[in-house]
CSV table of C-alpha atoms and ligand atoms in Angstrom, one decimal:
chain,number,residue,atom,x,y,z
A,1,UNK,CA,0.0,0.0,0.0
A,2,UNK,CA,1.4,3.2,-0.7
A,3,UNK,CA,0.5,6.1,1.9
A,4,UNK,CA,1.0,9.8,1.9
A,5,UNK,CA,2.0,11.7,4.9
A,6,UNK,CA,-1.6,12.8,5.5
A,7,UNK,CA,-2.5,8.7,5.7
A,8,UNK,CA,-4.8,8.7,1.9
A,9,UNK,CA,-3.8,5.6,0.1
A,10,UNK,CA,-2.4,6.6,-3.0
A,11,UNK,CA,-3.5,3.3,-5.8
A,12,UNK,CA,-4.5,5.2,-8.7
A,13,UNK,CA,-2.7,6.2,-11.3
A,14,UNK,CA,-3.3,8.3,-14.7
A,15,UNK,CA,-1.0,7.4,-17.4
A,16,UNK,CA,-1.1,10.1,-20.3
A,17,UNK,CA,-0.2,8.0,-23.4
A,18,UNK,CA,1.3,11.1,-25.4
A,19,UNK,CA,1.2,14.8,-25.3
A,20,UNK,CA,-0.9,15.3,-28.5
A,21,UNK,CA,-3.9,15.5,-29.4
A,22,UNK,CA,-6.2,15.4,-32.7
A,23,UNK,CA,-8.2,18.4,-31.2
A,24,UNK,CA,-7.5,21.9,-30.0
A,25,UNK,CA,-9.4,22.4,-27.0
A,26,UNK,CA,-9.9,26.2,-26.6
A,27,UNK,CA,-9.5,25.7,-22.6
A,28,UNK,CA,-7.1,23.1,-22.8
A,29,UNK,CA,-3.9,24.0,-24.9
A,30,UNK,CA,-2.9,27.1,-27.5
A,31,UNK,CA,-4.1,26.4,-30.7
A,32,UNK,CA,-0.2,26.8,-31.8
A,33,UNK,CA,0.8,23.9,-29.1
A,34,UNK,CA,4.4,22.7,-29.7
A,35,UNK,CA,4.5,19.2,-28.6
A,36,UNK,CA,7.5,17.0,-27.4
A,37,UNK,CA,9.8,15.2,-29.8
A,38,UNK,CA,8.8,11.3,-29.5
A,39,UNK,CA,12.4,10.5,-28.2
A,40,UNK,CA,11.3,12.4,-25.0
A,41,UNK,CA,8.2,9.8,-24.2
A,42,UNK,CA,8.1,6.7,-22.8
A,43,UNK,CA,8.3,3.9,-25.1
A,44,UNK,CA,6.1,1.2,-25.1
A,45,UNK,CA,8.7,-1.4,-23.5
A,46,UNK,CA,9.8,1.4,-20.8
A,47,UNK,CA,6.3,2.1,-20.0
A,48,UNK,CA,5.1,-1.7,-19.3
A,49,UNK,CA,8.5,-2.2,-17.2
A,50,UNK,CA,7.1,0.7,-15.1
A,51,UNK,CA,3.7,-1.2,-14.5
A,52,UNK,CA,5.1,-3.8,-12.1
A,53,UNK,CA,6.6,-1.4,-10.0
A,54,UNK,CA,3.4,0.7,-9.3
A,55,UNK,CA,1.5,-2.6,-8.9
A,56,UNK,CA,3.9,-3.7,-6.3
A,57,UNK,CA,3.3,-0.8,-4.6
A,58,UNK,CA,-0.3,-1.5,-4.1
A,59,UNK,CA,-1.7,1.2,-7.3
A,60,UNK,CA,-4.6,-1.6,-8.9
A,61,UNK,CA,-6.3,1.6,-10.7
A,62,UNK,CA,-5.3,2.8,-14.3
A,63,UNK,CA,-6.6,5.2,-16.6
A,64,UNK,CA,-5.1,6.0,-19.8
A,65,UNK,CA,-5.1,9.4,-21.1
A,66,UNK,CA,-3.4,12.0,-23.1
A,67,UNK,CA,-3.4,14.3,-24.7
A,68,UNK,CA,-5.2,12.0,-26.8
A,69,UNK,CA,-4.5,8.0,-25.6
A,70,UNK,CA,-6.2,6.9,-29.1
A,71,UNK,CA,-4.0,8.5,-31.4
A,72,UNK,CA,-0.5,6.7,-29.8
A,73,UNK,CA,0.8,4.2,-32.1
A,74,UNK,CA,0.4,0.5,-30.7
A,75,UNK,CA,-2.6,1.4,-28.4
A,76,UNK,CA,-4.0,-1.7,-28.9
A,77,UNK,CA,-0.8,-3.7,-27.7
A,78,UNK,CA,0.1,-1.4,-25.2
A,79,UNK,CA,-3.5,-1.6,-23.6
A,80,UNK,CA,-2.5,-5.8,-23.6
A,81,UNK,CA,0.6,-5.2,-22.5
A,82,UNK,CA,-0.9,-3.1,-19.1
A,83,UNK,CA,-4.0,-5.1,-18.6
A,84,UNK,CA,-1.9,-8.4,-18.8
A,85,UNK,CA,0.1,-6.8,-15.5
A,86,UNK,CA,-0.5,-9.1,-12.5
A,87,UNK,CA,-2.3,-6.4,-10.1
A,88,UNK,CA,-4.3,-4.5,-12.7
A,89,UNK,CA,-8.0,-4.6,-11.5
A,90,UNK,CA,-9.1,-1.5,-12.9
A,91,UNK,CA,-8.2,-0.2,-16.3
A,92,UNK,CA,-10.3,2.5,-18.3
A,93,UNK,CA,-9.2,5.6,-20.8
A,94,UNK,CA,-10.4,9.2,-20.7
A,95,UNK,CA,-10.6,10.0,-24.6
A,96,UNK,CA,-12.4,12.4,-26.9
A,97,UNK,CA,-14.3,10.0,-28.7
A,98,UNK,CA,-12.7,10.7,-32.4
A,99,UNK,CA,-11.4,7.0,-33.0
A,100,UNK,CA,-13.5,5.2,-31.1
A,101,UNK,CA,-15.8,3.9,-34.3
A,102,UNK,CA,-12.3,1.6,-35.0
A,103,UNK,CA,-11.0,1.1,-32.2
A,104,UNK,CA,-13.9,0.5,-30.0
A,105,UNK,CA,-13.7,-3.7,-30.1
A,106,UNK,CA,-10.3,-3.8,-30.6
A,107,UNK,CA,-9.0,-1.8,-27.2
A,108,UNK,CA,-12.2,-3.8,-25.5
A,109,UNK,CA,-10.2,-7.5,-26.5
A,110,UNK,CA,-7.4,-6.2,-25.4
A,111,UNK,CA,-8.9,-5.8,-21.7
A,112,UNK,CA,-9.6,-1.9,-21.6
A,113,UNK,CA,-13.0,-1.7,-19.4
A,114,UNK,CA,-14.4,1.4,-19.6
A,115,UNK,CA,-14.3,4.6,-21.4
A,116,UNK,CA,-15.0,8.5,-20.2
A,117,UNK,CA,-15.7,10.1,-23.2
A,118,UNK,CA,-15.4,13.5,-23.6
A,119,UNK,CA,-18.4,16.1,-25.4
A,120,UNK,CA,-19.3,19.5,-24.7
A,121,UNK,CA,-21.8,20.3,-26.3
A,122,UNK,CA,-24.3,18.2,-28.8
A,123,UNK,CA,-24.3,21.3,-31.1
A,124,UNK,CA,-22.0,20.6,-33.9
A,125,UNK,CA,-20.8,24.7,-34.9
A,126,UNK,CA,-20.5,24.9,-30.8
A,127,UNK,CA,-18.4,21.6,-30.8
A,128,UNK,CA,-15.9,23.2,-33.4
A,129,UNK,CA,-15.6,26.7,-31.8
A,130,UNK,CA,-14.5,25.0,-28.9
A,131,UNK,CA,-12.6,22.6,-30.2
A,132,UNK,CA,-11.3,24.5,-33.0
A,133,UNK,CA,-11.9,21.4,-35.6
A,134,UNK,CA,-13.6,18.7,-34.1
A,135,UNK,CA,-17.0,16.7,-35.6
A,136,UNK,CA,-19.4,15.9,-32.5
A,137,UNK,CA,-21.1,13.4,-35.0
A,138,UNK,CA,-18.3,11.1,-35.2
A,139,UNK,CA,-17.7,11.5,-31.4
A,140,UNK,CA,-21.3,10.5,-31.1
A,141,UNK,CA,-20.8,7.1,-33.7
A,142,UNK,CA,-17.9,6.4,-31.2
A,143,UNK,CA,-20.0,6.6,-28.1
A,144,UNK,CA,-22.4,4.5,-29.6
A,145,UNK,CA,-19.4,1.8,-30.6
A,146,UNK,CA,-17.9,1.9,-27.6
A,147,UNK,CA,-21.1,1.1,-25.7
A,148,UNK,CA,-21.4,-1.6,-28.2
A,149,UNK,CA,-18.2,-2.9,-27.6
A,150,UNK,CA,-18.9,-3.2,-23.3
A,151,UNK,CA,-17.1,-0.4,-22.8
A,152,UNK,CA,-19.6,0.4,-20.1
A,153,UNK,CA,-20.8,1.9,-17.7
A,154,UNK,CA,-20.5,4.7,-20.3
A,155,UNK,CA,-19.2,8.4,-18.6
A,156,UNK,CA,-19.6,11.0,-20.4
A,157,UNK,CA,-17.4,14.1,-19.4
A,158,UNK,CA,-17.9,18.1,-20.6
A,159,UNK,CA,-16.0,21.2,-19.3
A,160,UNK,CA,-18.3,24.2,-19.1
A,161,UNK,CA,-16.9,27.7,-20.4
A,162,UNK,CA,-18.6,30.9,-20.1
A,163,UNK,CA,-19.5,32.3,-23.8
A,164,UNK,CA,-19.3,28.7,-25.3
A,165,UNK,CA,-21.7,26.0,-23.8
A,166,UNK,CA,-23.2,27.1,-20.1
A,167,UNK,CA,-26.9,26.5,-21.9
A,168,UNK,CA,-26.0,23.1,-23.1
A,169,UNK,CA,-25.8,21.7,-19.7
A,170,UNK,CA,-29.4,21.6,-20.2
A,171,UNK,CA,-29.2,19.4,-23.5
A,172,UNK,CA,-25.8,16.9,-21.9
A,173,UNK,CA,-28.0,16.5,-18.5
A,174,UNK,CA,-31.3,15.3,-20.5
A,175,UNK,CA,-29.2,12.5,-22.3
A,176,UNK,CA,-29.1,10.5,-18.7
A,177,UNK,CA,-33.2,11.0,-19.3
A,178,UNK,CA,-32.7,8.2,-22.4
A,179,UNK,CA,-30.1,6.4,-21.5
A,180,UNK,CA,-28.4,4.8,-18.7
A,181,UNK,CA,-24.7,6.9,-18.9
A,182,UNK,CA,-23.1,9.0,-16.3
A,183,UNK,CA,-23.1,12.7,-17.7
A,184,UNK,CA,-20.4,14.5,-16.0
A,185,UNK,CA,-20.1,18.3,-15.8
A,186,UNK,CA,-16.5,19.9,-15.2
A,187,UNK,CA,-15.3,23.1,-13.7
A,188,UNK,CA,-12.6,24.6,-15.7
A,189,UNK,CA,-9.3,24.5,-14.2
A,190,UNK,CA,-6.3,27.4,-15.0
A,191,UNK,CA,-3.0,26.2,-16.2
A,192,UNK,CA,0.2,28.0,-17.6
A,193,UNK,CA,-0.4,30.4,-20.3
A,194,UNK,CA,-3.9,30.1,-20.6
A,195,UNK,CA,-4.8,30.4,-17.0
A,196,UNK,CA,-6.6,34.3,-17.5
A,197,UNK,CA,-8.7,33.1,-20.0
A,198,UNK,CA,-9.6,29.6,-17.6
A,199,UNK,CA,-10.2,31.8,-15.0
A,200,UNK,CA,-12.7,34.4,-16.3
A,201,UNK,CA,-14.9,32.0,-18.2
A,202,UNK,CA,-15.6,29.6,-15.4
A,203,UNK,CA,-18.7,28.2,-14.3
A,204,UNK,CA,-19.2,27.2,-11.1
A,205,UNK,CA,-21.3,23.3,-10.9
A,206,UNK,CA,-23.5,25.5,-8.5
A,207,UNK,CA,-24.2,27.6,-11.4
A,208,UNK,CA,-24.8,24.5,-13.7
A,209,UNK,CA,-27.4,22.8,-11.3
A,210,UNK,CA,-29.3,25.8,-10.9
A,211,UNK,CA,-29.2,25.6,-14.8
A,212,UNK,CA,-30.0,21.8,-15.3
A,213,UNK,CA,-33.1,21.8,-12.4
A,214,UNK,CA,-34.8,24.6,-13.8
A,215,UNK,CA,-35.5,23.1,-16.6
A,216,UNK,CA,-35.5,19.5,-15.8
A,217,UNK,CA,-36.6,19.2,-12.3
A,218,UNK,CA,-34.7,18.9,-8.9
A,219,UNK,CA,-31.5,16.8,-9.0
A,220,UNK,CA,-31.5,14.0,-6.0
A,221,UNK,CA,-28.6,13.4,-4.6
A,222,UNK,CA,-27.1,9.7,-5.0
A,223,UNK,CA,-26.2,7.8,-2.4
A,224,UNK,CA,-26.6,10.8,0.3
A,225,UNK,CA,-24.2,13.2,-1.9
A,226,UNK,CA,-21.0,11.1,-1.1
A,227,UNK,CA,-18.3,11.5,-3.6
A,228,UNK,CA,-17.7,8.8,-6.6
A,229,UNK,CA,-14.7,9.1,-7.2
A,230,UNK,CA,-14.2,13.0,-8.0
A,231,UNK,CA,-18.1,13.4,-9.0
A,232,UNK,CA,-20.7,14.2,-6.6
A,233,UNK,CA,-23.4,12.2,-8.3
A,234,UNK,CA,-27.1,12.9,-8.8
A,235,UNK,CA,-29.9,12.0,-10.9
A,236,UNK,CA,-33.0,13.8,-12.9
A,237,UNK,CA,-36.6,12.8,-11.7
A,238,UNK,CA,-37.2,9.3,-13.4
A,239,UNK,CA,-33.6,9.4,-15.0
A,240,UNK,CA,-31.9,5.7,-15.5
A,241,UNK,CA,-28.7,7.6,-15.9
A,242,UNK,CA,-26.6,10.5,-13.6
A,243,UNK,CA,-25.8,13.7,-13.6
A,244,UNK,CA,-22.3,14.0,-12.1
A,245,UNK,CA,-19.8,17.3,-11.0
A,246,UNK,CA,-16.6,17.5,-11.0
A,247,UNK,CA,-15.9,20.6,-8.8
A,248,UNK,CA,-12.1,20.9,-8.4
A,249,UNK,CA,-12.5,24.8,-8.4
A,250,UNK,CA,-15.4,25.8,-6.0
A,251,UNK,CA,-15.9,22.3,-3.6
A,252,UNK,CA,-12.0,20.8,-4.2
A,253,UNK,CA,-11.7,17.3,-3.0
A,254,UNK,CA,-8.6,17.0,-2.6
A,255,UNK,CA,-8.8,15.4,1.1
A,256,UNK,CA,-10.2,12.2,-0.8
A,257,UNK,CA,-7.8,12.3,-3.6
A,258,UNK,CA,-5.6,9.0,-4.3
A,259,UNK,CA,-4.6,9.7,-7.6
A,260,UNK,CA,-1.3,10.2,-9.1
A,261,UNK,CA,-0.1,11.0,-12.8
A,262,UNK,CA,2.3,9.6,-15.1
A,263,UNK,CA,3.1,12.4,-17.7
A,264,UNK,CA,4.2,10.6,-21.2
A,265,UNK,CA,7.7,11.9,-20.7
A,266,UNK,CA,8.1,9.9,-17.7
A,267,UNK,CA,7.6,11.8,-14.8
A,268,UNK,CA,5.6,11.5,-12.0
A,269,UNK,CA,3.1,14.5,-11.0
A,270,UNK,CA,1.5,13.8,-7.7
A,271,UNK,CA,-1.3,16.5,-8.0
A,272,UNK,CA,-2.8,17.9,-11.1
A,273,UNK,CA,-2.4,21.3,-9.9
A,274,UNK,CA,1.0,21.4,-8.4
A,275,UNK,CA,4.0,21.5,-10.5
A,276,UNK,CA,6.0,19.1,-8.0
A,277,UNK,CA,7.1,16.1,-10.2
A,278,UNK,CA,9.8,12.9,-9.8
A,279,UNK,CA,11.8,11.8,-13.0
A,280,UNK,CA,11.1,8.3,-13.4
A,281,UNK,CA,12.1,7.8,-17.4
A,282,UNK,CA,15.6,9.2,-16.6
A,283,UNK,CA,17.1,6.8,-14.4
A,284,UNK,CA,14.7,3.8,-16.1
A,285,UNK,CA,17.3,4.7,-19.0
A,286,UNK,CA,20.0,4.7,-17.1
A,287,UNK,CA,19.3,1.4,-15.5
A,288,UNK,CA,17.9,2.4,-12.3
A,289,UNK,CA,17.6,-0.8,-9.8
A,290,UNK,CA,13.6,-1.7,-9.5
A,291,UNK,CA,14.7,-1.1,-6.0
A,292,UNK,CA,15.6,2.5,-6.6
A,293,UNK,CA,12.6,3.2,-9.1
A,294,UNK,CA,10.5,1.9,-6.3
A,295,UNK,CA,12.1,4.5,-3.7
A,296,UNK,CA,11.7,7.3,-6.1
A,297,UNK,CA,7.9,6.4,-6.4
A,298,UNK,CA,7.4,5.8,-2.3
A,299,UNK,CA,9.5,9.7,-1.6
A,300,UNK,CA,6.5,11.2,-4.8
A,301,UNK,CA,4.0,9.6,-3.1
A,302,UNK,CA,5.0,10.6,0.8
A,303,UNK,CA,5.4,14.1,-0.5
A,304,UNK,CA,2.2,14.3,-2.4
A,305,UNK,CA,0.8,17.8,-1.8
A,306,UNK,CA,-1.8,18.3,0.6
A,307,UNK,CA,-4.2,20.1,-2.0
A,308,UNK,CA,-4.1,22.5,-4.6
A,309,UNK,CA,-4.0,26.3,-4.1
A,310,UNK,CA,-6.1,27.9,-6.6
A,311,UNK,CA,-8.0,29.6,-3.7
A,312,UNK,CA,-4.4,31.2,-3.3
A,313,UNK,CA,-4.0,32.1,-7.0
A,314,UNK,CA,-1.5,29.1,-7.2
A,315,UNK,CA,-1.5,28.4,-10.3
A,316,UNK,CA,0.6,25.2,-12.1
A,317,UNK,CA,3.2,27.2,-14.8
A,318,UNK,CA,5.4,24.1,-15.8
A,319,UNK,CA,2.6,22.0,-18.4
A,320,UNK,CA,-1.0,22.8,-19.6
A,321,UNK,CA,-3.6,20.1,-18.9
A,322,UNK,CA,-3.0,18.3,-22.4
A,323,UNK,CA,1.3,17.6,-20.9
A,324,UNK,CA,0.0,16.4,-17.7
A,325,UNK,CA,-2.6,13.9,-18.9
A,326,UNK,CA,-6.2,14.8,-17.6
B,401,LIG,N1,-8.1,13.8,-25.1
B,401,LIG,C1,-8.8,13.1,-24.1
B,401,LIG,C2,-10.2,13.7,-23.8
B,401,LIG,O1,-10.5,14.7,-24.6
B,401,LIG,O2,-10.9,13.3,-23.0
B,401,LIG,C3,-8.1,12.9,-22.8
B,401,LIG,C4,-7.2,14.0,-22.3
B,401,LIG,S1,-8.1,15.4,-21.8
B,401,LIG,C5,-6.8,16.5,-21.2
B,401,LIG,C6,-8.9,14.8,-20.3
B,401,LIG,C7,-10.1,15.6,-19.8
B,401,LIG,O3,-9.6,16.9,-19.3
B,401,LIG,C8,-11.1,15.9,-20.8
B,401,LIG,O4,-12.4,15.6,-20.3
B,401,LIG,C9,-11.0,17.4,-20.9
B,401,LIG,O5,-12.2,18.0,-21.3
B,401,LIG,C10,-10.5,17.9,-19.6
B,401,LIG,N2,-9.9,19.2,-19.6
B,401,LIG,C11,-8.9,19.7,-20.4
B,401,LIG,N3,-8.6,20.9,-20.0
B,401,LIG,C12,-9.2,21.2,-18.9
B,401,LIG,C13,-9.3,22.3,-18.0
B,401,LIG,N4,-8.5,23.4,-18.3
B,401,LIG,N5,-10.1,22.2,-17.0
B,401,LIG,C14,-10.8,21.1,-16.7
B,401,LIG,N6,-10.8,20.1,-17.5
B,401,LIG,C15,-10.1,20.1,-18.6
């Protein structure tokens, strides 16, 4: 088991797959991103030698993520390769939906479980301004593949920004009405040089509930308003599905939090928000002892920061969200 100093247990881990992306997120990188040469990632063989070490360590929670996990060469194998891992009980991807029509059944043989994917809006000219170039139609054929495929229960994540897509909260929310998916609603976080525009456009999931119920009715609580995860969970009158919030802004969870990130260059980022990282890929190349690896993970983990500080205008300046892996 691998502990912090404040006593959470510390078993999942986000692996970002690569730093790119086939979409331009308006809130999530510069349309004029520069990403990192391929030399600088973790190859396929240096990432599955990593996979032991964590699940040694007690992590048994995986979620692949980018950047954009589907558009990494070998995703297929390297999906295999992780699920294969002795320890692995949980293993899902965060993706924007784009590829999914292919490569739906084939990531589901290979043992991935679940899929988040993500759509902000149903409107197709609102889906491009946001993310500069993107088809909401062919996420929408992947969604429906995917859930074809057992990647289920489906989650379906959107990011709410102020001048783009507050009013289709109303629209997302109503999809848990027909079917039986998770609909989460995200609070735009700041990061590095795009953090003034991440900060002024933000909507609070206050704001969005008070949206979603008065059009579609009060919003019950599930299971007495505990956290899932990083969603407070709740569901329309009559609704098989549930509305969820991800609040990291205005109700932070971080006191609950057992996550920690893999970045595709190798490094290990213990809170989303904080810059504080550990080098793993470097001394993995230099042949590092699994012993020494394992040390390096246990002193990230221990030092794990307590919480983010955006109520102190701490804002992360070393990656935007699409380097970290979301
Ligand atoms: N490309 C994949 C996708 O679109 O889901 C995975 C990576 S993406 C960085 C992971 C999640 O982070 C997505 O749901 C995305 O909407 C969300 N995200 C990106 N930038 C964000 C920001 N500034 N604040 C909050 N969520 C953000």
């Amino acid at each position: 088991m691998a502990l912090d100093r404040f006593g959470r247990d510390i078993h999942y881990l986000r692996i970002s797959l690569t730093d790119r992306c086939n979409l331009r997120c308006v809130y999530c990188m510069p349309e004029d991103m520069h990403f990192r040469p391929r030399a600088d990632l973790m190859q396929d063989e240096e990432l599955l030698a990593l996979m032991p070490l964590f699940t040694g360590m007690g992590f048994h929670k995986f979620r692949l993520t980018g950047g954009e996990p589907t558009v990494r060469a070998n995703v297929v194998d390297i999906v295999r390769g992780i699920a294969q891992t002795p320890g692995v009980r949980s293993l899902s991807m965060t993706t924007n939906g784009l590829l999914l029509k292919q490569l739906a059944r084939p990531l589901a043989g290979a043992g991935l479980q679940r899929v988040n994917v993500s759509i902000d809006t149903l409107d197709a000219a609102k889906f491009k301004r946001l993310t500069r170039w993107g088809d909401v139609h062919a996420v929408w054929e992947g969604i429906q593949e995917a859930e074809a495929a057992g990647l289920t229960p489906m989650k379906l994540n959107a990011v709410i920004v102020r001048g783009y897509n507050e009013d289709d909260v109303v629209d997302l929310a109503a999809l848990t009405l027909r079917h039986n998916w998770q609909m989460r609603f995200i609070e735009m976080m700041p990061f590095a040089g795009i953090s003034e525009f991440q900060q002024t456009q933000v909507v609070t999931a206050q704001e969005m509930r008070d949206r979603i119920e008065a059009r579609l009715g009060t919003l019950a609580a599930v299971d007495g308003g505990r956290l899932d995860g990083e969603a407070r969970l709740y569901r329309l009158p009559g609704a098989p599905g549930e509305v969820g919030f991800l609040s990291s802004v205005s109700e932070p969870f971080c006191a609950s939090c057992t996550r920690a990130r893999l970045t595709a260059d190798g490094k290990l980022r213990m809170c989303l928000l904080r810059e504080y990282e550990i080098d793993l890929l470097t001394p993995l190349r230099a042949g590092a002892a699994t012993g020494d690896l394992q040390a390096l993970i246990n002193t990230a983990v221990w030092h794990k920061p307590w919480g983010h500080g955006l109520a102190h205008n701490a804002v992360p300046l070393n990656r935007v969200m699409s380097d970290i892996g979301g």
